[in-house]
mmCIF file of C-alpha atoms and ligand atoms in Angstrom:
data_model
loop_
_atom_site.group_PDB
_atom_site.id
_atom_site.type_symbol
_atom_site.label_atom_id
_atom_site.label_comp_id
_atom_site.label_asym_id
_atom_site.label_seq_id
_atom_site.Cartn_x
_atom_site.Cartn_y
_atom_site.Cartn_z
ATOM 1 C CA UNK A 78 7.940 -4.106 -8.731
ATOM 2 C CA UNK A 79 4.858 -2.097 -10.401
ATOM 3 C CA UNK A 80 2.757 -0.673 -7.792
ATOM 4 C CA UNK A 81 -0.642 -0.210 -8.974
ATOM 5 C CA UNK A 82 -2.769 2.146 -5.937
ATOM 6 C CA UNK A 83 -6.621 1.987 -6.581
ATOM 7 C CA UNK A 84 -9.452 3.780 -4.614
ATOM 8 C CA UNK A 85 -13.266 2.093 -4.879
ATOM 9 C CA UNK A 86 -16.466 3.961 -4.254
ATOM 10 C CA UNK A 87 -17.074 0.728 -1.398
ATOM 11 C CA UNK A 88 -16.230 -2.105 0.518
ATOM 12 C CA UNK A 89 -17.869 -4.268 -2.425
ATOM 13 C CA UNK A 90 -16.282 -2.165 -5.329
ATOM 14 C CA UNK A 91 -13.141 -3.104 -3.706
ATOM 15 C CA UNK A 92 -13.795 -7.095 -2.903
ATOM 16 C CA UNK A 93 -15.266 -7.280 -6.539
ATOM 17 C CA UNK A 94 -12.122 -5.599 -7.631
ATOM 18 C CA UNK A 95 -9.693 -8.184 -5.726
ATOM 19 C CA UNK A 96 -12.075 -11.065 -7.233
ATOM 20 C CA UNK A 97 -11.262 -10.115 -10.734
ATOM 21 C CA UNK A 98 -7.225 -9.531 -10.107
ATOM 22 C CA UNK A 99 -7.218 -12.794 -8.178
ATOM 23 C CA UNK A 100 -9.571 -14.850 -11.079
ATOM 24 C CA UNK A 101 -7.181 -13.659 -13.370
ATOM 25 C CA UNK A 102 -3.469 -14.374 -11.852
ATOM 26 C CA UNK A 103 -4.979 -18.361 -10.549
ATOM 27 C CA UNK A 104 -6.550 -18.819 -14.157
ATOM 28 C CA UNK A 105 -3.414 -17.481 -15.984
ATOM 29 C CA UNK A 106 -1.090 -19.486 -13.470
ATOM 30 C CA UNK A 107 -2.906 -22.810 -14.404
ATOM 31 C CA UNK A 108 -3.076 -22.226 -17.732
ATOM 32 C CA UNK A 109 0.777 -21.366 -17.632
ATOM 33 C CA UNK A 110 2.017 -23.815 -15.037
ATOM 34 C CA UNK A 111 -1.004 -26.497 -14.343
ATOM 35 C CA UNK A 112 -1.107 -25.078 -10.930
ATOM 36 C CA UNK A 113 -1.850 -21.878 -8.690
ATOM 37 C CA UNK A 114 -0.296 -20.765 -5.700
ATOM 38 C CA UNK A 115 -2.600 -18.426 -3.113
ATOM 39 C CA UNK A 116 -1.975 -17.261 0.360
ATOM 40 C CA UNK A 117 -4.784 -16.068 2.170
ATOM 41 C CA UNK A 118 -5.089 -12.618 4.972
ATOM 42 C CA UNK A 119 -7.069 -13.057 7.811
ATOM 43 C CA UNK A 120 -9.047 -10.493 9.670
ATOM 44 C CA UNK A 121 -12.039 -9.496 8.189
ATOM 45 C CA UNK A 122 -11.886 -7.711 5.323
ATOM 46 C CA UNK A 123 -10.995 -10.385 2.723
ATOM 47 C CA UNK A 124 -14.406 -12.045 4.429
ATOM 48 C CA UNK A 125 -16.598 -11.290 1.629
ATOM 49 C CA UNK A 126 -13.666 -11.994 -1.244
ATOM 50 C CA UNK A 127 -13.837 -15.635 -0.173
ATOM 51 C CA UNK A 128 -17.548 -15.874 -0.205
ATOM 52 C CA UNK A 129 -17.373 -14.788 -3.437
ATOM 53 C CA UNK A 130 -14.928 -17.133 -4.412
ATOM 54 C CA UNK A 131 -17.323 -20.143 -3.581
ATOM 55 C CA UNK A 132 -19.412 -18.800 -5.952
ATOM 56 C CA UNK A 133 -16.536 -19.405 -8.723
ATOM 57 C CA UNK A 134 -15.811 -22.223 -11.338
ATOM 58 C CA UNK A 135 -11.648 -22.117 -11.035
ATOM 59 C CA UNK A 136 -10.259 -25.507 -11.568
ATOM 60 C CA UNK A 137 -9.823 -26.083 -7.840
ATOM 61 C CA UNK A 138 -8.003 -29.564 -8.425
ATOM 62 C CA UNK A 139 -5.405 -27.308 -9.564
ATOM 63 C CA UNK A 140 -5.321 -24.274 -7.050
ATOM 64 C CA UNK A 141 -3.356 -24.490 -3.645
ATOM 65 C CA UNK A 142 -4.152 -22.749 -0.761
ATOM 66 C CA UNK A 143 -2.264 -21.392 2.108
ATOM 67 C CA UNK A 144 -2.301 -18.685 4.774
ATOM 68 C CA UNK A 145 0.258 -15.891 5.289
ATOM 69 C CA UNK A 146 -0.413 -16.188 9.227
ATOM 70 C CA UNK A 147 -2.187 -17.641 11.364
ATOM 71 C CA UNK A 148 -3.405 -16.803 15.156
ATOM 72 C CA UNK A 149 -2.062 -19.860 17.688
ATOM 73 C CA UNK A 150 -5.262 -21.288 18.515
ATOM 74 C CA UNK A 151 -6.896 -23.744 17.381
ATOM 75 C CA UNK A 152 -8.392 -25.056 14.104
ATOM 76 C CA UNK A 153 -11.657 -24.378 15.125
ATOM 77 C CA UNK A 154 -11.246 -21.166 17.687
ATOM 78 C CA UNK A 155 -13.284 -18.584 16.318
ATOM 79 C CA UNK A 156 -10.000 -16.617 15.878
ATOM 80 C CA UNK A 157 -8.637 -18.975 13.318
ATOM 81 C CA UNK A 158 -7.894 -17.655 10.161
ATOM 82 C CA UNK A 159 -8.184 -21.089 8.722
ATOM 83 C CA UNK A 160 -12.109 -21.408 10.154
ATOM 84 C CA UNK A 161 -12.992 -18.094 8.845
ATOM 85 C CA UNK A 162 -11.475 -19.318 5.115
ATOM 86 C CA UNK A 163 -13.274 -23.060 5.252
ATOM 87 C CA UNK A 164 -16.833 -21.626 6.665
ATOM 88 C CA UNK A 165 -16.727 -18.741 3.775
ATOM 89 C CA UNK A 166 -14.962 -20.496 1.088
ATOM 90 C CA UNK A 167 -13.315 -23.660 0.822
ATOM 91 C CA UNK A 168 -16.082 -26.163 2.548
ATOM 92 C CA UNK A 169 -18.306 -24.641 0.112
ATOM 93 C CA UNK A 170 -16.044 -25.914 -3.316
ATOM 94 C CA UNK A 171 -14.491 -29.143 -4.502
ATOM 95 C CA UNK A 172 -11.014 -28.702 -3.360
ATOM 96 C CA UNK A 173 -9.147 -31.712 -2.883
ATOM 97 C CA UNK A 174 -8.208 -31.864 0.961
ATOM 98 C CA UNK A 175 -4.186 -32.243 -0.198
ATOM 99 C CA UNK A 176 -4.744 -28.661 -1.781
ATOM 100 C CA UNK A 177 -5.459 -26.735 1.498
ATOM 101 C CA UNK A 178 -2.188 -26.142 3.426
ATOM 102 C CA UNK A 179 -3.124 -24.562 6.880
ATOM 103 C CA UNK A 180 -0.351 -23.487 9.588
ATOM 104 C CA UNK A 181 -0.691 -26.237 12.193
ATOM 105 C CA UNK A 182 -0.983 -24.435 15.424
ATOM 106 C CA UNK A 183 -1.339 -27.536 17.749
ATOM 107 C CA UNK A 184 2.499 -27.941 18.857
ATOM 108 C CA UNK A 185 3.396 -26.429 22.175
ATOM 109 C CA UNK A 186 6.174 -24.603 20.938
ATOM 110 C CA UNK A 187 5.397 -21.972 17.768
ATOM 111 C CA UNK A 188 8.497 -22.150 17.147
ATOM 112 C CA UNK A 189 8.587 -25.589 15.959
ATOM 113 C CA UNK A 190 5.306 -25.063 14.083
ATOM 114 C CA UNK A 191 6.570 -22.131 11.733
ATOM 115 C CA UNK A 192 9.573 -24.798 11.058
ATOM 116 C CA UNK A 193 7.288 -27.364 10.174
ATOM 117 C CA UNK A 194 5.210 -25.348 7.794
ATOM 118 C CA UNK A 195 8.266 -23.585 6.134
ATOM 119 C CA UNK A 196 10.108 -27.545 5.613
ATOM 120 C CA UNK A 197 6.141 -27.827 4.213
ATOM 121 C CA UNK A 198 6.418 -24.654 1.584
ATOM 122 C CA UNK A 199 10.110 -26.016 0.995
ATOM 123 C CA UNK A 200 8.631 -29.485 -0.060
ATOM 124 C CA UNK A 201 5.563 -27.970 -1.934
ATOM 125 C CA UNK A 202 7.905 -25.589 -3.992
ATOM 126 C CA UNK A 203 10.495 -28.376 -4.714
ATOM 127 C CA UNK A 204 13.020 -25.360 -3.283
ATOM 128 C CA UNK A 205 16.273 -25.323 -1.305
ATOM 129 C CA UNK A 206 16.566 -24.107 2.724
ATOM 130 C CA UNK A 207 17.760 -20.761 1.227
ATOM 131 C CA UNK A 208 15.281 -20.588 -1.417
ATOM 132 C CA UNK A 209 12.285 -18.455 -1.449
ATOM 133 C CA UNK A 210 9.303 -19.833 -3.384
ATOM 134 C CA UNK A 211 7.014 -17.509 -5.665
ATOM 135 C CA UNK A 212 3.763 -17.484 -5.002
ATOM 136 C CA UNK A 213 1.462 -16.252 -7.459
ATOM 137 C CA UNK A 214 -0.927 -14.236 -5.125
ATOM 138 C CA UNK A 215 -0.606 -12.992 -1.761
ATOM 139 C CA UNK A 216 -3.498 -11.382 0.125
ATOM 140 C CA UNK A 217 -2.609 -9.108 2.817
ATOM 141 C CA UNK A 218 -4.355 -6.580 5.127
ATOM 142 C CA UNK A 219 -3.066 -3.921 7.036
ATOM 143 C CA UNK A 220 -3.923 -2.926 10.754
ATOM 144 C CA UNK A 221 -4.636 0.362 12.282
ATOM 145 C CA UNK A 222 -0.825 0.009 13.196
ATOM 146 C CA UNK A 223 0.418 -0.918 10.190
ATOM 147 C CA UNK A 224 1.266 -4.227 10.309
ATOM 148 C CA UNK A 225 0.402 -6.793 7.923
ATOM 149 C CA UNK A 226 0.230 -10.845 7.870
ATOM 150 C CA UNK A 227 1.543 -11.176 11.613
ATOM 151 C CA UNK A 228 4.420 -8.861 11.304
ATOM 152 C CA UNK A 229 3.932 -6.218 14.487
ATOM 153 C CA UNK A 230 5.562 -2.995 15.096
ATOM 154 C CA UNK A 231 8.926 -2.926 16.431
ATOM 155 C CA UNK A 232 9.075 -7.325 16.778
ATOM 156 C CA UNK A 233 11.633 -9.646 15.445
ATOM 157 C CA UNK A 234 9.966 -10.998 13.481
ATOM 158 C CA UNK A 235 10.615 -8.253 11.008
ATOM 159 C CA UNK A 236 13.815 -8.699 10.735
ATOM 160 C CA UNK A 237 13.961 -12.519 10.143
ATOM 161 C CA UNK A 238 15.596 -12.826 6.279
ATOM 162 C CA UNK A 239 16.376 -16.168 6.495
ATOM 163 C CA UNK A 240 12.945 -18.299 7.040
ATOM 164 C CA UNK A 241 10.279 -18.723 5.358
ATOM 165 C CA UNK A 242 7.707 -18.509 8.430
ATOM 166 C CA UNK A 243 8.151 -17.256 11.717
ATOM 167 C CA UNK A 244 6.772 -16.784 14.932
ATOM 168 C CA UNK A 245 5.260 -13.371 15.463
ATOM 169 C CA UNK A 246 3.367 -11.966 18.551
ATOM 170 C CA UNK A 247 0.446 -9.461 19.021
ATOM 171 C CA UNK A 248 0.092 -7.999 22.632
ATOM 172 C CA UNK A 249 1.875 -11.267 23.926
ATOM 173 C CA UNK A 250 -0.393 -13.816 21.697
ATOM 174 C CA UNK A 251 1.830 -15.594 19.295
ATOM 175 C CA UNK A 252 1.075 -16.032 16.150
ATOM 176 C CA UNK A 253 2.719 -18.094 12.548
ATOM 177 C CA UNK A 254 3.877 -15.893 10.208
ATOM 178 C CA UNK A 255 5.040 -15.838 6.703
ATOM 179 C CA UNK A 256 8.087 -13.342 6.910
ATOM 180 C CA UNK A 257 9.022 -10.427 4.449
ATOM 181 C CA UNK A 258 11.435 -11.740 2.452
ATOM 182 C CA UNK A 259 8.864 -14.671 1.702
ATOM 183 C CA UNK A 260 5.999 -12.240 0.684
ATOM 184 C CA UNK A 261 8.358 -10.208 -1.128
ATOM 185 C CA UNK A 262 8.906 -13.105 -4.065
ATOM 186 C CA UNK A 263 5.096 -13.420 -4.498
ATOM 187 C CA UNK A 264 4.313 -12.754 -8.207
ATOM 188 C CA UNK A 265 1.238 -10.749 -6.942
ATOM 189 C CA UNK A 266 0.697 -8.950 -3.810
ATOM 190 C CA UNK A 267 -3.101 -7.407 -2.674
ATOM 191 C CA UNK A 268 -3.400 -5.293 -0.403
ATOM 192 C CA UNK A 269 -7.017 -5.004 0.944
ATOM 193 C CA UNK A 270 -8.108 -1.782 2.744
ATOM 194 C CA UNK A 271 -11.084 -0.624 3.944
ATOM 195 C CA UNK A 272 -12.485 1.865 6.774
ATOM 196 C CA UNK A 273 -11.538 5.456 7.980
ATOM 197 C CA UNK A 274 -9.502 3.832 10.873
ATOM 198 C CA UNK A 275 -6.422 3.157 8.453
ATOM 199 C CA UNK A 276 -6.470 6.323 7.360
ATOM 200 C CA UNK A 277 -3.541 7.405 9.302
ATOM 201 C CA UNK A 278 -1.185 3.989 9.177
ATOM 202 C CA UNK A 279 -1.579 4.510 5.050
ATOM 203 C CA UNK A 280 -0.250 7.815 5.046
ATOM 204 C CA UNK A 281 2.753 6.392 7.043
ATOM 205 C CA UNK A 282 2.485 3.646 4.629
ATOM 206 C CA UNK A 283 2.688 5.969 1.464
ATOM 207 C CA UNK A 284 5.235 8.945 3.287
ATOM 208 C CA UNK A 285 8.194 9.376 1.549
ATOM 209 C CA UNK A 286 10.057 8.755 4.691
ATOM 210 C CA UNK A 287 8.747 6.910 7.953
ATOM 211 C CA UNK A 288 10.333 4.209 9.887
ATOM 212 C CA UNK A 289 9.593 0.665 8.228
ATOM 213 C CA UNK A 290 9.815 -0.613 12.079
ATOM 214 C CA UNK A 291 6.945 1.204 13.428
ATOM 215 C CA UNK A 292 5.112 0.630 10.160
ATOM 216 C CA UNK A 293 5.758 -3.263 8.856
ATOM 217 C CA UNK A 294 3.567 -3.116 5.646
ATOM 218 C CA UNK A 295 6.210 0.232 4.302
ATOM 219 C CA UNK A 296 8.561 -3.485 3.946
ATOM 220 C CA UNK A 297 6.420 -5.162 1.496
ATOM 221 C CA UNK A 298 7.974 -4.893 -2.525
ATOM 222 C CA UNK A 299 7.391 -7.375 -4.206
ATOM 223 C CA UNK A 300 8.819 -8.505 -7.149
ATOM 224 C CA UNK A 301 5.640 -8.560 -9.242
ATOM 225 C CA UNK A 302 2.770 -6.556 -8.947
ATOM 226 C CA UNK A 303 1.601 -4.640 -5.601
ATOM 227 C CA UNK A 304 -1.649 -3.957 -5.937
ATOM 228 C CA UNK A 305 -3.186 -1.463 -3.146
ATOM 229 C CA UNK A 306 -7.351 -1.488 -3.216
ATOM 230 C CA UNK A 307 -8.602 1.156 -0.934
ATOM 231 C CA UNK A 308 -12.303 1.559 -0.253
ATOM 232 C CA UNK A 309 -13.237 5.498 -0.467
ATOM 233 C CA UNK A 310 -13.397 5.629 3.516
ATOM 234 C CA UNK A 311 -9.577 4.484 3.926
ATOM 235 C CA UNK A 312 -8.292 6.025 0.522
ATOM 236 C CA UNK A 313 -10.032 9.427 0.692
ATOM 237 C CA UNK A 314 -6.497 11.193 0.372
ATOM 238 C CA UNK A 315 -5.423 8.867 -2.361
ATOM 239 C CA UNK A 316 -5.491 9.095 -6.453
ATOM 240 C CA UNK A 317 -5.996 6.184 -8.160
ATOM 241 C CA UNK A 318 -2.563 5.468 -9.860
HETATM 242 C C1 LIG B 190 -4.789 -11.355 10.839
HETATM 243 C C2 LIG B 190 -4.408 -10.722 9.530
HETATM 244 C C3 LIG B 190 -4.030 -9.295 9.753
HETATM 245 C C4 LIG B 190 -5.143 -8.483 9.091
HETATM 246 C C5 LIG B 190 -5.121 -7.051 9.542
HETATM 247 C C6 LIG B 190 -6.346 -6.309 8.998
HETATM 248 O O1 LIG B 190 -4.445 -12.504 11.103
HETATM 249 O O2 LIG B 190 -5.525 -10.648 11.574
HETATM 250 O O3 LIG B 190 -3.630 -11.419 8.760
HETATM 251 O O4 LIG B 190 -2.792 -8.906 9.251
HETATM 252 O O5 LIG B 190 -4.985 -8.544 7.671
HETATM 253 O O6 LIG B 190 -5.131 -7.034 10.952
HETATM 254 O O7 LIG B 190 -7.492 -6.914 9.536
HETATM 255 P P1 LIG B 190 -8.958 -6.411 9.087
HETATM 256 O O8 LIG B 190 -9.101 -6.815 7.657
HETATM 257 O O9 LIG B 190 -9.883 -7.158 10.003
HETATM 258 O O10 LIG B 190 -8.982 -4.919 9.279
#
C-alpha cells in the first residue's frame, strides 16, 4: 500500500484534486483492461466531484458504477446515495443503464439484499464466493466518528471477512455495506475530507495507536494507492506527504 496524505487550500482544491486522480485511474483502466471499475461515497462531500464528472468526456460505455453503501430507503428517498449520484452525475451522461449497479434496498430483509448485491459483484467480477474483486477506485468519506462507507463504531459489521457486502446500522437504521476486506483489494482508495468537524476522528485516524473499533476508517489499507485529500479546515495539523 502507498499512502499518499494531501492538504488543499479548499473544498474545491480538494474535489478538483479527486477529479484528476479519478480521470486518470478510469482512463488508464480502460485503456489497460477495456473497462473501469468505480464505487461511489455518499454523504455530501463527493457532491460536487460528481457534478464535475458530468461535465467529463470518459468513455462511459466502458465505466461501471457502484456504491460502497447505501442507506435502506428507497431509490428515490432523499437519503439515497444512489439519488444524490443520478441527480448530480449519471442522468446527466450517456451511461448505458447495464453500467450503473445500485444496492437494491427494496427487500424486507437487508440481509438478503447485501447477498444479492455481493452474488451481483461475484457475477460482474467473474470471481469465486471467496474471492475479492479489485476495483480500480473506491471513494470513501469519513464521519465525525470515524467511520467510513457504512462501517460504524463498535458494529459487526467490522468484523465480517468473509462477504463482500454487509448489513451495517447507524443509530438503529440499517444500511448495505461494502465490508473491509472488499475495500481493501481496491486498486485505488480516496479518501475525501473536508470541514473542522473531522478534525479530531483524523487524528485518531493518523495516531500511531488507537483502537480500529472505535475508529473504522484506521481498517482501510489497501493494496494500491490510499490517497487522503484533506481540505485546509480538516487537515490543518497535517503535512502534505
Ligand atoms: C454515507 C457515506 C458515509 C459518508 C460519511 C461522510 O452513506 O453517508 O457513505 O460514509 O462518506 O458519513 O459524509 P460527509 O461527506 O457528508 O461528511
Amino acid at each position: 500500500m502507498t499512502k499518499i496524505v494531501e492538504v488543499l487550500p479548499d473544498l474545491e482544491a480538494l474535489i478538483d484534486r479527486a477529479l484528476a486522480i479519478v480521470l486518470d485511474k478510469l482512463n488508464a483502466a480502460v485503456t489497460e483492461r477495456g473497462i473501469g471499475t468505480i464505487a461511489l461515497a455518499g454523504g455530501s462531500t463527493p457532491k460536487p466531484l460528481y457534478e464535475k464528472l458530468a461535465a467529463q468526456s470518459l468513455p462511459w460505455d466502458k465505466i461501471h458504477v457502484f456504491w460502497g453503501d447505501e442507506r435502506y430507503v428507497p431509490a428515490d428517498h432523499p437519503d439515497s446515495n444512489q439519488r444524490m449520484a443520478r441527480l448530480a452525475w449519471l442522468d446527466r451522461v450517456e451511461i448505458p443503464a447495464s453500467n450503473v449497479h445500485p444496492m437494491a434496498t427494496n427487500e424486507a430483509d437487508p440481509a438478503i439484499a447485501a447477498q444479492t448485491h455481493a452474488a451481483e459483484l461475484q457475477a460482474f467480477f467473474q470471481v469465486k464466493a471467496t474471492e475479492f474483486p479489485a476495483f480500480d477506485v473506491i471513494l470513501l468519506g469519513i464521519g465525525d466518528d470515524a467511520h467510513t462507507a457504512s462501517l460504524f463504531p463498535h458494529t459487526d459489521a467490522l468484523r465480517v471477512d468473509d462477504r463482500l457486502v454487509t448489513v451495517g446500522s447507524k443509530d438503529g437504521q440499517p444500511r448495505i455495506t461494502f465490508t473491509v476486506p472488499l475495500i481493501n483489494h481496491a486498486q485505488t482508495v480516496i479518501f475525501m475530507v473536508a470541514g473542522a468537524s473531522k478534525q479530531s476522528a483524523l487524528a485518531q485516524i493518523f495516531a500511531p495507536v488507537a483502537d480500529d473499533m472505535t475508529y473504522p476508517s484506521r481498517l482501510i489499507a489497501p493494496q494500491g494507492d490510499l490517497w487522503w485529500l484533506l481540505d485546509q479546515s480538516a487537515g490543518q495539523n497535517f503535512k502534505n506527504e
